[in-house]
Amino acid sequence: MLWTASQVLRKFSTSSRYYQNQLKLAIIGQSLFGQEVYSNLRKQGHKVVGVFTVPDKDGKADPLAVAAEKDGTPVFKFPRWRVKGKPIPEVVDAYKAVGAELNVMPFCSQFIPMNIIDHPKHGSIIYHPSILPLHRGASAINWTLIHGDKKAGFTVFWADDGLDTGPILLQRECAVEPNDTVDTLYNRFLFPEGIKAMVESVQLIADGKAPRVAQTEEGASYEGIQKKSNAKVTWSETECEPSPAEAIHNWIRGHDKVPGAWTVIDGQSVTLYGSSMLGGSAPAGQPLEMEGASQPGLVTKNGLVLYGTDGKPLLVKNLQFEDGKMIAASKYFSSGESSSVELTDDEKKMAEEIKNIWKGILSNVPAVEDTTDFFKSGAASMDVVRLVEEVKQKCAGVQLQTEDVYMATTFQDFIQMFVRKLRGEDQEEELVIDYATKEVNNMTVKMPYQCFINGKFEDAENGKSYGTINPTDGSTICKVSYASVGDVDRAVAAAKEAFDNGPWGRMNPRDRGSLLYKLADLMEEHQEELATIESIDSGAVYTLALKTHVGMSIQTFRYFAGWCDKIQGKTIPINQARPNRNLTFTKKEPLGVCAIVIPWNYPLMMLAWKSAACLAAGNTLVLKPAQVTPLTALKFAELSVKAGIPKGVINILPGSGGMVGQRLSDHPDIRKLGFTGSTPIGKQIMKSCAVSNLKKVSLELGGKSPLIIFSDCDMDKAVRMGMSSVYFNKGENCIAAGRLFVEESIHDEYISRVVEEIKKMKIGDPLDRSTDHGPQNHKAHLDKLLEYCEVGVKEGATLVYGGRQVDRPGFFMEPTVFTEVEDHMFIAKEESFGPVMVVSKFKDGDVEGVLHRANDTEYGLASGVFTRDINKAMYVSERLEAGTVFVNTYNKTDVASPFGGFKQSGFGKDLGE
């Protein structure tokens, strides 16, 4: 959701009044979730009079205990609350002494007696991670996924003497994504929203507004605790009943990462992680027999492919063996082949530093040996995060992920993995890409279709995809990944890591320029393929796509590659504070992670205009192509890897503006956002960027560019260029002449010659080299253009030519001409963004009058004037309120010349120094 300024103010002022009644609370529970609930309740002014948690394990206190002890809150660590079914009097007395008015139980693994539950004035509330009465019991999240539920959620309920049967206080729900695991569902929704809900529930109680809704037994279910022993994959539900691929997928993800679904391979138990359904056929691979499976699995370059009894495939990313070692499933047959590396003296010193980090985390272990296993020594998931962050802090530049710890659990394996990463030996030999291929334009085009994050192509986190359409015939070119908010967060994290710790930030500017030159060379090498993809995905005429869409993109990268080592600061003479002498100088430094959101009319060129400068300055980026034209951006991502651009520097996320674009606007780690698109969306983005973290913004927005044609013009050129100003790229052109003002004495001749030339234009297949005019970009846009023309006719403008859809498959529209357009009309004020020429007369010699009319718009992107009188040309161009003024030409842009608008056409410049 995009908040307006007034909404934001109301939101904050409401919250300041809302938390005015406070309670004395006892927090009974454990874990990081318990810690966050505790901390947030204290922030809202409630007094926590006691924390009751579990005893230290292996010398380490629970996170809830750590936070409470730090704050000076009384902490009680009872191993149990009752013996042989009866409450322990000393424990009960200690609890009652704190004087709590409400028990808050965010996550509690102990059995709490009813005389504790009922003791406070307001009783007790408990958090449960399911939509009660569904999935009562201790493994609710697991069973939500195992059963393939479409919705997940949580309940805050009033404790009673039943098992998760108490009256409901509050419930929240969310959609279950196709590839959600216990971890992703918990981290995305159940954890963050659960914390908010617990705080909200307490406040409702404090304010006397908390409901008690009795649970119904209709639809109620109870499932037992899922343990490793009963998490084995069942390849058939019964001997007679099949187990389809989706059921196996749900079983695996329902146990990922705890307790872990497993099967028997080659006589040993192997745990399966990272399951996703495969669309289409499985890639080639090496067969792998699995005990009880309906058919062998396949070890492929992407992972282990498994099959259900329905013959459909699913993919597993990682495998863990009985000794705790985890490997990428794609490496199953080669996991033991890598020999150990000999450490240099410097690497041995680093290994000692890392050993000290291990000692600090594994405080219960007397000594860290080569065979010490991180997890068998008592480490938990939070310790994994701590290990990764501490190692990265000590050894800047190492690209370490939490998954790496699970893949190398012993100290010896961890050091080997670390050194290989330090040396760059861990990098994959080649980029793994699943292409959508198409025989078209006398060539085979190979199109990546997945999200590009941290140097890899991968499916969207939620498994969703959508079809991208060929506007020439309305057919689906291929399915493309539909990025989620989680994908945005991962891409931004990758870009931030690449900026903060990767080689990109430490690289010499001239070396950075060399990589951009190489990228431009690769784009030139693939220019026919890029132009073909651009043509089938956006409807651009192939010859124009080759020369402008792709050709100018190549020029843009070469131009900015040359700027890499020429971005300089200044030395500034200042008054000295004698006897001291000071040196003052400025440095121009990259901002960090930049977001780029581009439109659909020039998919590759808009990418180049914004990203080339961004990269030349040393930034990293996350780019969202238009939802309807994602394919050249994803092909560009492939070429960037081949050029040697380090992973994480460039990330491409196809998807919706409302989801991906909004998250980019809101993300606190993004320092600048560049957007090209409509003015209303630009305003919303600007608000979000301001409210989130005051990120810088550059906006290239709508236009209604005026073109003034005087009677002393070169008529042949004015007709040719005037048509180009409107019909270039099917009118889908941000600087298109939205309104032509033609001097009265030549008006009729000008219109006659334009119509005569339109009739010569060939409308058809954009891949045909003789085609002049291709299809509009997508159907919704075509429908909008037809409606635009209907409005023009209704308001009284004269439709001289066109205004209709061409009678053929695809999204083709006739080039259109309107005359007798008056200043108050809708088509005189609003941009069509299509092949619609809107013409108005002006009286002979009335220069001031036509200038007033031309400037009477909220837009100011471009403008033009045709006249042989140089004095008139200069006078008019100086007074036209637009970022660009064309004189006796149109649509002439160059990579060295800055481009941008005035007024509501935006601010900030693309191209040029």
PDB file of N, CA and C in Angstrom, residues 255-326:
ATOM      1  N   HIS A 255       8.515 -30.254   6.357  1.00  0.00           N
ATOM      2  CA  HIS A 255       9.510 -30.655   7.358  1.00  0.00           C
ATOM      3  C   HIS A 255      10.825 -29.892   7.201  1.00  0.00           C
ATOM      4  N   ASP A 256      10.833 -28.871   6.352  1.00  0.00           N
ATOM      5  CA  ASP A 256      12.054 -28.131   6.030  1.00  0.00           C
ATOM      6  C   ASP A 256      12.095 -26.850   6.871  1.00  0.00           C
ATOM      7  N   LYS A 257      13.091 -26.619   7.784  1.00  0.00           N
ATOM      8  CA  LYS A 257      14.265 -27.419   8.003  1.00  0.00           C
ATOM      9  C   LYS A 257      14.113 -28.384   9.183  1.00  0.00           C
ATOM     10  N   VAL A 258      13.069 -28.247   9.981  1.00  0.00           N
ATOM     11  CA  VAL A 258      12.904 -29.108  11.152  1.00  0.00           C
ATOM     12  C   VAL A 258      11.592 -29.878  11.017  1.00  0.00           C
ATOM     13  N   PRO A 259      11.586 -31.203  11.231  1.00  0.00           N
ATOM     14  CA  PRO A 259      12.740 -32.063  11.573  1.00  0.00           C
ATOM     15  C   PRO A 259      13.500 -32.585  10.358  1.00  0.00           C
ATOM     16  N   GLY A 260      13.001 -32.310   9.151  1.00  0.00           N
ATOM     17  CA  GLY A 260      13.669 -32.748   7.938  1.00  0.00           C
ATOM     18  C   GLY A 260      13.095 -34.043   7.395  1.00  0.00           C
ATOM     19  N   ALA A 261      12.444 -33.978   6.205  1.00  0.00           N
ATOM     20  CA  ALA A 261      11.929 -35.188   5.570  1.00  0.00           C
ATOM     21  C   ALA A 261      13.095 -35.987   4.994  1.00  0.00           C
ATOM     22  N   TRP A 262      13.006 -37.323   5.074  1.00  0.00           N
ATOM     23  CA  TRP A 262      14.139 -38.136   4.638  1.00  0.00           C
ATOM     24  C   TRP A 262      13.678 -39.356   3.873  1.00  0.00           C
ATOM     25  N   THR A 263      14.599 -39.904   3.123  1.00  0.00           N
ATOM     26  CA  THR A 263      14.378 -41.142   2.402  1.00  0.00           C
ATOM     27  C   THR A 263      15.664 -41.948   2.444  1.00  0.00           C
ATOM     28  N   VAL A 264      15.644 -43.155   1.942  1.00  0.00           N
ATOM     29  CA  VAL A 264      16.825 -44.025   1.964  1.00  0.00           C
ATOM     30  C   VAL A 264      17.423 -44.082   0.562  1.00  0.00           C
ATOM     31  N   ILE A 265      18.691 -43.665   0.487  1.00  0.00           N
ATOM     32  CA  ILE A 265      19.438 -43.727  -0.769  1.00  0.00           C
ATOM     33  C   ILE A 265      20.735 -44.491  -0.511  1.00  0.00           C
ATOM     34  N   ASP A 266      20.941 -45.538  -1.282  1.00  0.00           N
ATOM     35  CA  ASP A 266      22.164 -46.335  -1.166  1.00  0.00           C
ATOM     36  C   ASP A 266      22.390 -46.814   0.275  1.00  0.00           C
ATOM     37  N   GLY A 267      21.305 -47.205   0.928  1.00  0.00           N
ATOM     38  CA  GLY A 267      21.419 -47.816   2.249  1.00  0.00           C
ATOM     39  C   GLY A 267      21.509 -46.857   3.416  1.00  0.00           C
ATOM     40  N   GLN A 268      21.536 -45.540   3.184  1.00  0.00           N
ATOM     41  CA  GLN A 268      21.592 -44.607   4.305  1.00  0.00           C
ATOM     42  C   GLN A 268      20.492 -43.555   4.209  1.00  0.00           C
ATOM     43  N   SER A 269      20.117 -43.029   5.385  1.00  0.00           N
ATOM     44  CA  SER A 269      19.073 -42.012   5.432  1.00  0.00           C
ATOM     45  C   SER A 269      19.621 -40.685   4.915  1.00  0.00           C
ATOM     46  N   VAL A 270      18.908 -40.083   3.991  1.00  0.00           N
ATOM     47  CA  VAL A 270      19.307 -38.799   3.410  1.00  0.00           C
ATOM     48  C   VAL A 270      18.137 -37.827   3.558  1.00  0.00           C
ATOM     49  N   THR A 271      18.401 -36.671   4.170  1.00  0.00           N
ATOM     50  CA  THR A 271      17.363 -35.666   4.396  1.00  0.00           C
ATOM     51  C   THR A 271      17.290 -34.718   3.202  1.00  0.00           C
ATOM     52  N   LEU A 272      16.061 -34.360   2.823  1.00  0.00           N
ATOM     53  CA  LEU A 272      15.810 -33.582   1.611  1.00  0.00           C
ATOM     54  C   LEU A 272      15.385 -32.162   1.977  1.00  0.00           C
ATOM     55  N   TYR A 273      16.039 -31.164   1.358  1.00  0.00           N
ATOM     56  CA  TYR A 273      15.720 -29.759   1.633  1.00  0.00           C
ATOM     57  C   TYR A 273      15.546 -28.979   0.324  1.00  0.00           C
ATOM     58  N   GLY A 274      14.713 -27.934   0.394  1.00  0.00           N
ATOM     59  CA  GLY A 274      14.576 -27.015  -0.743  1.00  0.00           C
ATOM     60  C   GLY A 274      13.781 -27.604  -1.884  1.00  0.00           C
ATOM     61  N   SER A 275      12.559 -28.055  -1.593  1.00  0.00           N
ATOM     62  CA  SER A 275      11.718 -28.665  -2.622  1.00  0.00           C
ATOM     63  C   SER A 275      10.916 -27.612  -3.375  1.00  0.00           C
ATOM     64  N   SER A 276      10.721 -27.835  -4.674  1.00  0.00           N
ATOM     65  CA  SER A 276       9.838 -26.989  -5.484  1.00  0.00           C
ATOM     66  C   SER A 276       9.281 -27.829  -6.616  1.00  0.00           C
ATOM     67  N   MET A 277       8.069 -27.502  -7.046  1.00  0.00           N
ATOM     68  CA  MET A 277       7.463 -28.207  -8.168  1.00  0.00           C
ATOM     69  C   MET A 277       8.128 -27.740  -9.465  1.00  0.00           C
ATOM     70  N   LEU A 278       8.322 -28.686 -10.374  1.00  0.00           N
ATOM     71  CA  LEU A 278       8.931 -28.364 -11.665  1.00  0.00           C
ATOM     72  C   LEU A 278       7.842 -28.199 -12.707  1.00  0.00           C
ATOM     73  N   GLY A 279       7.858 -27.073 -13.411  1.00  0.00           N
ATOM     74  CA  GLY A 279       6.948 -26.907 -14.535  1.00  0.00           C
ATOM     75  C   GLY A 279       7.596 -27.464 -15.786  1.00  0.00           C
ATOM     76  N   GLY A 280       6.877 -28.236 -16.563  1.00  0.00           N
ATOM     77  CA  GLY A 280       7.454 -28.812 -17.775  1.00  0.00           C
ATOM     78  C   GLY A 280       8.286 -30.045 -17.482  1.00  0.00           C
ATOM     79  N   SER A 281       9.094 -30.438 -18.468  1.00  0.00           N
ATOM     80  CA  SER A 281       9.895 -31.658 -18.340  1.00  0.00           C
ATOM     81  C   SER A 281      11.168 -31.385 -17.557  1.00  0.00           C
ATOM     82  N   ALA A 282      11.716 -32.452 -16.978  1.00  0.00           N
ATOM     83  CA  ALA A 282      12.944 -32.328 -16.194  1.00  0.00           C
ATOM     84  C   ALA A 282      14.147 -32.269 -17.124  1.00  0.00           C
ATOM     85  N   PRO A 283      15.221 -31.538 -16.731  1.00  0.00           N
ATOM     86  CA  PRO A 283      16.440 -31.531 -17.542  1.00  0.00           C
ATOM     87  C   PRO A 283      17.144 -32.879 -17.486  1.00  0.00           C
ATOM     88  N   ALA A 284      18.099 -33.063 -18.374  1.00  0.00           N
ATOM     89  CA  ALA A 284      18.835 -34.332 -18.410  1.00  0.00           C
ATOM     90  C   ALA A 284      19.644 -34.511 -17.127  1.00  0.00           C
ATOM     91  N   GLY A 285      19.827 -35.779 -16.716  1.00  0.00           N
ATOM     92  CA  GLY A 285      20.578 -36.028 -15.493  1.00  0.00           C
ATOM     93  C   GLY A 285      20.950 -37.494 -15.347  1.00  0.00           C
ATOM     94  N   GLN A 286      21.606 -37.818 -14.240  1.00  0.00           N
ATOM     95  CA  GLN A 286      22.074 -39.167 -13.952  1.00  0.00           C
ATOM     96  C   GLN A 286      21.094 -39.848 -12.995  1.00  0.00           C
ATOM     97  N   PRO A 287      20.592 -41.043 -13.339  1.00  0.00           N
ATOM     98  CA  PRO A 287      19.582 -41.702 -12.500  1.00  0.00           C
ATOM     99  C   PRO A 287      20.112 -42.014 -11.100  1.00  0.00           C
ATOM    100  N   LEU A 288      19.213 -41.964 -10.109  1.00  0.00           N
ATOM    101  CA  LEU A 288      19.555 -42.286  -8.728  1.00  0.00           C
ATOM    102  C   LEU A 288      18.405 -43.067  -8.111  1.00  0.00           C
ATOM    103  N   GLU A 289      18.693 -44.322  -7.726  1.00  0.00           N
ATOM    104  CA  GLU A 289      17.669 -45.176  -7.129  1.00  0.00           C
ATOM    105  C   GLU A 289      17.377 -44.739  -5.692  1.00  0.00           C
ATOM    106  N   MET A 290      16.082 -44.753  -5.346  1.00  0.00           N
ATOM    107  CA  MET A 290      15.653 -44.436  -3.984  1.00  0.00           C
ATOM    108  C   MET A 290      14.691 -45.508  -3.510  1.00  0.00           C
ATOM    109  N   GLU A 291      14.912 -45.944  -2.309  1.00  0.00           N
ATOM    110  CA  GLU A 291      14.131 -47.050  -1.765  1.00  0.00           C
ATOM    111  C   GLU A 291      12.639 -46.707  -1.730  1.00  0.00           C
ATOM    112  N   GLY A 292      11.838 -47.509  -2.424  1.00  0.00           N
ATOM    113  CA  GLY A 292      10.392 -47.342  -2.403  1.00  0.00           C
ATOM    114  C   GLY A 292       9.831 -46.384  -3.418  1.00  0.00           C
ATOM    115  N   ALA A 293      10.680 -45.646  -4.145  1.00  0.00           N
ATOM    116  CA  ALA A 293      10.189 -44.656  -5.105  1.00  0.00           C
ATOM    117  C   ALA A 293       9.605 -45.340  -6.339  1.00  0.00           C
ATOM    118  N   SER A 294       8.603 -44.703  -6.957  1.00  0.00           N
ATOM    119  CA  SER A 294       7.947 -45.284  -8.125  1.00  0.00           C
ATOM    120  C   SER A 294       8.872 -45.340  -9.326  1.00  0.00           C
ATOM    121  N   GLN A 295       9.852 -44.448  -9.386  1.00  0.00           N
ATOM    122  CA  GLN A 295      10.859 -44.465 -10.435  1.00  0.00           C
ATOM    123  C   GLN A 295      12.108 -43.742  -9.932  1.00  0.00           C
ATOM    124  N   PRO A 296      13.275 -44.011 -10.537  1.00  0.00           N
ATOM    125  CA  PRO A 296      14.512 -43.380 -10.059  1.00  0.00           C
ATOM    126  C   PRO A 296      14.439 -41.857 -10.150  1.00  0.00           C
ATOM    127  N   GLY A 297      15.167 -41.206  -9.242  1.00  0.00           N
ATOM    128  CA  GLY A 297      15.330 -39.768  -9.356  1.00  0.00           C
ATOM    129  C   GLY A 297      16.389 -39.442 -10.391  1.00  0.00           C
ATOM    130  N   LEU A 298      16.586 -38.149 -10.642  1.00  0.00           N
ATOM    131  CA  LEU A 298      17.616 -37.698 -11.593  1.00  0.00           C
ATOM    132  C   LEU A 298      18.468 -36.635 -10.926  1.00  0.00           C
ATOM    133  N   VAL A 299      19.782 -36.850 -10.880  1.00  0.00           N
ATOM    134  CA  VAL A 299      20.686 -35.810 -10.401  1.00  0.00           C
ATOM    135  C   VAL A 299      21.013 -34.926 -11.603  1.00  0.00           C
ATOM    136  N   THR A 300      20.520 -33.694 -11.583  1.00  0.00           N
ATOM    137  CA  THR A 300      20.689 -32.767 -12.701  1.00  0.00           C
ATOM    138  C   THR A 300      21.537 -31.580 -12.264  1.00  0.00           C
ATOM    139  N   LYS A 301      21.828 -30.697 -13.199  1.00  0.00           N
ATOM    140  CA  LYS A 301      22.620 -29.502 -12.887  1.00  0.00           C
ATOM    141  C   LYS A 301      21.891 -28.574 -11.920  1.00  0.00           C
ATOM    142  N   ASN A 302      20.547 -28.721 -11.819  1.00  0.00           N
ATOM    143  CA  ASN A 302      19.759 -27.861 -10.933  1.00  0.00           C
ATOM    144  C   ASN A 302      19.459 -28.484  -9.584  1.00  0.00           C
ATOM    145  N   GLY A 303      19.682 -29.785  -9.449  1.00  0.00           N
ATOM    146  CA  GLY A 303      19.371 -30.470  -8.201  1.00  0.00           C
ATOM    147  C   GLY A 303      18.872 -31.880  -8.475  1.00  0.00           C
ATOM    148  N   LEU A 304      18.234 -32.481  -7.461  1.00  0.00           N
ATOM    149  CA  LEU A 304      17.712 -33.842  -7.574  1.00  0.00           C
ATOM    150  C   LEU A 304      16.240 -33.782  -7.956  1.00  0.00           C
ATOM    151  N   VAL A 305      15.920 -34.370  -9.112  1.00  0.00           N
ATOM    152  CA  VAL A 305      14.535 -34.432  -9.571  1.00  0.00           C
ATOM    153  C   VAL A 305      13.907 -35.724  -9.053  1.00  0.00           C
ATOM    154  N   LEU A 306      12.759 -35.596  -8.375  1.00  0.00           N
ATOM    155  CA  LEU A 306      12.003 -36.744  -7.883  1.00  0.00           C
ATOM    156  C   LEU A 306      10.666 -36.803  -8.618  1.00  0.00           C
ATOM    157  N   TYR A 307      10.071 -37.989  -8.627  1.00  0.00           N
ATOM    158  CA  TYR A 307       8.801 -38.153  -9.334  1.00  0.00           C
ATOM    159  C   TYR A 307       7.741 -38.735  -8.406  1.00  0.00           C
ATOM    160  N   GLY A 308       6.514 -38.202  -8.514  1.00  0.00           N
ATOM    161  CA  GLY A 308       5.391 -38.796  -7.817  1.00  0.00           C
ATOM    162  C   GLY A 308       4.816 -39.935  -8.617  1.00  0.00           C
ATOM    163  N   THR A 309       3.853 -40.597  -8.049  1.00  0.00           N
ATOM    164  CA  THR A 309       3.224 -41.708  -8.778  1.00  0.00           C
ATOM    165  C   THR A 309       2.415 -41.212  -9.967  1.00  0.00           C
ATOM    166  N   ASP A 310       2.154 -39.896 -10.014  1.00  0.00           N
ATOM    167  CA  ASP A 310       1.471 -39.340 -11.177  1.00  0.00           C
ATOM    168  C   ASP A 310       2.438 -38.975 -12.297  1.00  0.00           C
ATOM    169  N   GLY A 311       3.750 -39.262 -12.076  1.00  0.00           N
ATOM    170  CA  GLY A 311       4.755 -38.996 -13.100  1.00  0.00           C
ATOM    171  C   GLY A 311       5.233 -37.566 -13.161  1.00  0.00           C
ATOM    172  N   LYS A 312       4.661 -36.669 -12.328  1.00  0.00           N
ATOM    173  CA  LYS A 312       5.078 -35.267 -12.347  1.00  0.00           C
ATOM    174  C   LYS A 312       6.358 -35.089 -11.533  1.00  0.00           C
ATOM    175  N   PRO A 313       7.238 -34.160 -11.970  1.00  0.00           N
ATOM    176  CA  PRO A 313       8.527 -33.986 -11.285  1.00  0.00           C
ATOM    177  C   PRO A 313       8.507 -32.885 -10.229  1.00  0.00           C
ATOM    178  N   LEU A 314       9.362 -33.047  -9.231  1.00  0.00           N
ATOM    179  CA  LEU A 314       9.664 -31.972  -8.296  1.00  0.00           C
ATOM    180  C   LEU A 314      11.178 -31.919  -8.128  1.00  0.00           C
ATOM    181  N   LEU A 315      11.680 -30.796  -7.645  1.00  0.00           N
ATOM    182  CA  LEU A 315      13.125 -30.591  -7.560  1.00  0.00           C
ATOM    183  C   LEU A 315      13.533 -30.362  -6.119  1.00  0.00           C
ATOM    184  N   VAL A 316      14.598 -31.052  -5.695  1.00  0.00           N
ATOM    185  CA  VAL A 316      15.171 -30.879  -4.360  1.00  0.00           C
ATOM    186  C   VAL A 316      16.561 -30.270  -4.510  1.00  0.00           C
ATOM    187  N   LYS A 317      16.827 -29.191  -3.764  1.00  0.00           N
ATOM    188  CA  LYS A 317      18.084 -28.444  -3.923  1.00  0.00           C
ATOM    189  C   LYS A 317      19.244 -29.023  -3.121  1.00  0.00           C
ATOM    190  N   ASN A 318      18.991 -29.429  -1.848  1.00  0.00           N
ATOM    191  CA  ASN A 318      20.082 -29.844  -0.956  1.00  0.00           C
ATOM    192  C   ASN A 318      19.795 -31.183  -0.301  1.00  0.00           C
ATOM    193  N   LEU A 319      20.876 -31.896   0.034  1.00  0.00           N
ATOM    194  CA  LEU A 319      20.790 -33.194   0.701  1.00  0.00           C
ATOM    195  C   LEU A 319      21.675 -33.180   1.940  1.00  0.00           C
ATOM    196  N   GLN A 320      21.216 -33.846   2.998  1.00  0.00           N
ATOM    197  CA  GLN A 320      22.027 -33.962   4.213  1.00  0.00           C
ATOM    198  C   GLN A 320      22.147 -35.437   4.587  1.00  0.00           C
ATOM    199  N   PHE A 321      23.400 -35.875   4.865  1.00  0.00           N
ATOM    200  CA  PHE A 321      23.656 -37.280   5.156  1.00  0.00           C
ATOM    201  C   PHE A 321      23.611 -37.548   6.659  1.00  0.00           C
ATOM    202  N   GLU A 322      23.714 -38.821   7.024  1.00  0.00           N
ATOM    203  CA  GLU A 322      23.590 -39.218   8.428  1.00  0.00           C
ATOM    204  C   GLU A 322      24.658 -38.588   9.316  1.00  0.00           C
ATOM    205  N   ASP A 323      25.840 -38.294   8.734  1.00  0.00           N
ATOM    206  CA  ASP A 323      26.908 -37.687   9.535  1.00  0.00           C
ATOM    207  C   ASP A 323      26.744 -36.178   9.698  1.00  0.00           C
ATOM    208  N   GLY A 324      25.632 -35.623   9.167  1.00  0.00           N
ATOM    209  CA  GLY A 324      25.357 -34.193   9.298  1.00  0.00           C
ATOM    210  C   GLY A 324      25.848 -33.356   8.134  1.00  0.00           C
ATOM    211  N   LYS A 325      26.642 -33.944   7.241  1.00  0.00           N
ATOM    212  CA  LYS A 325      27.170 -33.180   6.109  1.00  0.00           C
ATOM    213  C   LYS A 325      26.065 -32.881   5.110  1.00  0.00           C
ATOM    214  N   MET A 326      26.012 -31.623   4.662  1.00  0.00           N
ATOM    215  CA  MET A 326      25.018 -31.213   3.680  1.00  0.00           C
ATOM    216  C   MET A 326      25.715 -30.848   2.376  1.00  0.00           C
TER     217      MET A 326
END
